[in-house]
Short mmCIF file of C-alpha atoms in Angstrom, two decimals:
data_model
loop_
_atom_site.label_atom_id
_atom_site.label_comp_id
_atom_site.label_asym_id
_atom_site.label_seq_id
_atom_site.Cartn_x
_atom_site.Cartn_y
_atom_site.Cartn_z
CA UNK U 1 -51.65 -44.80 51.79
CA UNK U 2 -52.25 -47.32 48.99
CA UNK U 3 -49.85 -47.36 46.22
CA UNK U 4 -52.42 -47.13 43.64
CA UNK U 5 -54.54 -44.26 45.12
CA UNK U 6 -51.00 -42.23 44.93
CA UNK U 7 -50.36 -43.15 41.42
CA UNK U 8 -53.91 -41.37 40.52
CA UNK U 9 -53.04 -38.30 42.64
CA UNK U 10 -49.71 -38.32 40.88
CA UNK U 11 -51.11 -38.72 37.66
CA UNK U 12 -53.90 -36.12 37.96
CA UNK U 13 -51.77 -33.45 39.51
CA UNK U 14 -49.02 -33.97 36.50
CA UNK U 15 -51.57 -33.88 33.43
CA UNK U 16 -54.16 -31.60 34.97
CA UNK U 17 -51.65 -29.40 36.38
CA UNK U 18 -49.45 -29.19 33.42
CA UNK U 19 -52.63 -28.62 31.48
CA UNK U 20 -53.24 -25.48 33.67
CA UNK U 21 -49.72 -24.05 33.51
CA UNK U 22 -49.67 -24.22 29.62
CA UNK U 23 -52.94 -22.09 29.97
CA UNK U 24 -51.25 -20.22 32.51
CA UNK U 25 -54.28 -20.89 35.08
CA UNK U 26 -53.87 -21.13 38.81
CA UNK U 27 -50.00 -21.15 38.42
CA UNK U 28 -48.63 -20.81 41.95
CA UNK U 29 -51.08 -23.54 43.16
CA UNK U 30 -50.46 -26.04 40.54
CA UNK U 31 -46.47 -25.23 40.84
CA UNK U 32 -46.33 -26.13 44.25
CA UNK U 33 -48.50 -29.39 43.59
CA UNK U 34 -45.89 -30.05 40.80
CA UNK U 35 -42.91 -28.93 42.96
CA UNK U 36 -43.97 -31.53 46.04
CA UNK U 37 -44.85 -34.09 43.27
CA UNK U 38 -41.10 -33.96 42.11
CA UNK U 39 -39.61 -33.67 45.69
CA UNK U 40 -41.23 -36.87 46.44
CA UNK U 41 -40.28 -38.94 43.38
CA UNK U 42 -36.63 -37.95 43.89
CA UNK U 43 -37.02 -39.06 47.56
CA UNK U 44 -38.61 -42.13 47.44
CA UNK U 45 -37.47 -43.63 43.80
CA UNK U 46 -34.61 -41.62 42.04
CA UNK U 47 -32.36 -40.61 45.00
CA UNK U 48 -30.66 -44.04 45.53
CA UNK U 49 -29.82 -44.29 41.71
CA UNK U 50 -28.20 -40.83 42.34
CA UNK U 51 -27.88 -37.77 40.16
CA UNK U 52 -26.84 -38.89 36.40
CA UNK U 53 -28.35 -41.60 34.52
CA UNK U 54 -26.49 -44.80 34.47
CA UNK U 55 -26.04 -48.36 32.68
CA UNK U 56 -27.22 -51.21 35.20
CA UNK U 57 -27.87 -54.82 34.61
CA UNK U 58 -31.51 -53.49 33.85
CA UNK U 59 -30.33 -51.22 31.08
CA UNK U 60 -30.36 -47.60 31.04
CA UNK U 61 -31.51 -45.95 34.62
CA UNK U 62 -32.76 -42.67 34.86
CA UNK U 63 -31.39 -40.43 37.51
CA UNK U 64 -33.00 -37.59 39.20
CA UNK U 65 -31.47 -34.67 37.08
CA UNK U 66 -34.97 -34.34 34.82
CA UNK U 67 -36.68 -34.56 38.39
CA UNK U 68 -34.67 -31.62 39.83
CA UNK U 69 -34.96 -29.36 36.71
CA UNK U 70 -38.78 -29.77 36.80
CA UNK U 71 -38.79 -29.13 40.61
CA UNK U 72 -36.59 -26.00 39.91
CA UNK U 73 -39.05 -24.60 37.45
CA UNK U 74 -42.04 -25.38 39.49
CA UNK U 75 -40.23 -23.85 42.25
CA UNK U 76 -39.92 -20.39 40.65
CA UNK U 77 -43.09 -20.54 39.30
CA UNK U 78 -44.69 -20.93 42.65
CA UNK U 79 -42.27 -18.17 43.81
CA UNK U 80 -42.68 -15.60 41.15
CA UNK U 81 -45.92 -16.52 39.66
CA UNK U 82 -46.63 -16.35 36.14
CA UNK U 83 -46.14 -12.67 35.20
CA UNK U 84 -48.41 -10.34 32.96
CA UNK U 85 -48.84 -12.47 30.04
CA UNK U 86 -50.78 -15.29 31.66
CA UNK U 87 -54.71 -16.12 32.24
CA UNK U 88 -53.91 -15.70 35.99
CA UNK U 89 -53.29 -11.84 35.19
CA UNK U 90 -56.26 -11.34 32.74
CA UNK U 91 -58.83 -13.23 34.64
CA UNK U 92 -57.58 -12.31 38.44
CA UNK U 93 -56.07 -9.00 37.76
CA UNK U 94 -57.85 -5.89 39.95
CA UNK U 95 -57.69 -2.72 38.06
#
């Protein structure tokens, strides 16, 4: 696939997905998309650097510790959902 297209996809997933997560809408669906996004970021970009941030000739180079934490949070939201204090519960809860 074209890298520019994938950059737009990642940007939309992270921006609009993050906005939906903040508002508590479509939590499981968005969390799955963000978890996949973080796994691909770790695999394609950060895995060769390692887990922890390092100093290299280019300066500070970030490891995948933040991406792994974000993946874990998205994974937990995908499994457990957003709970009762969310817009998902208010909008889609059947009495």
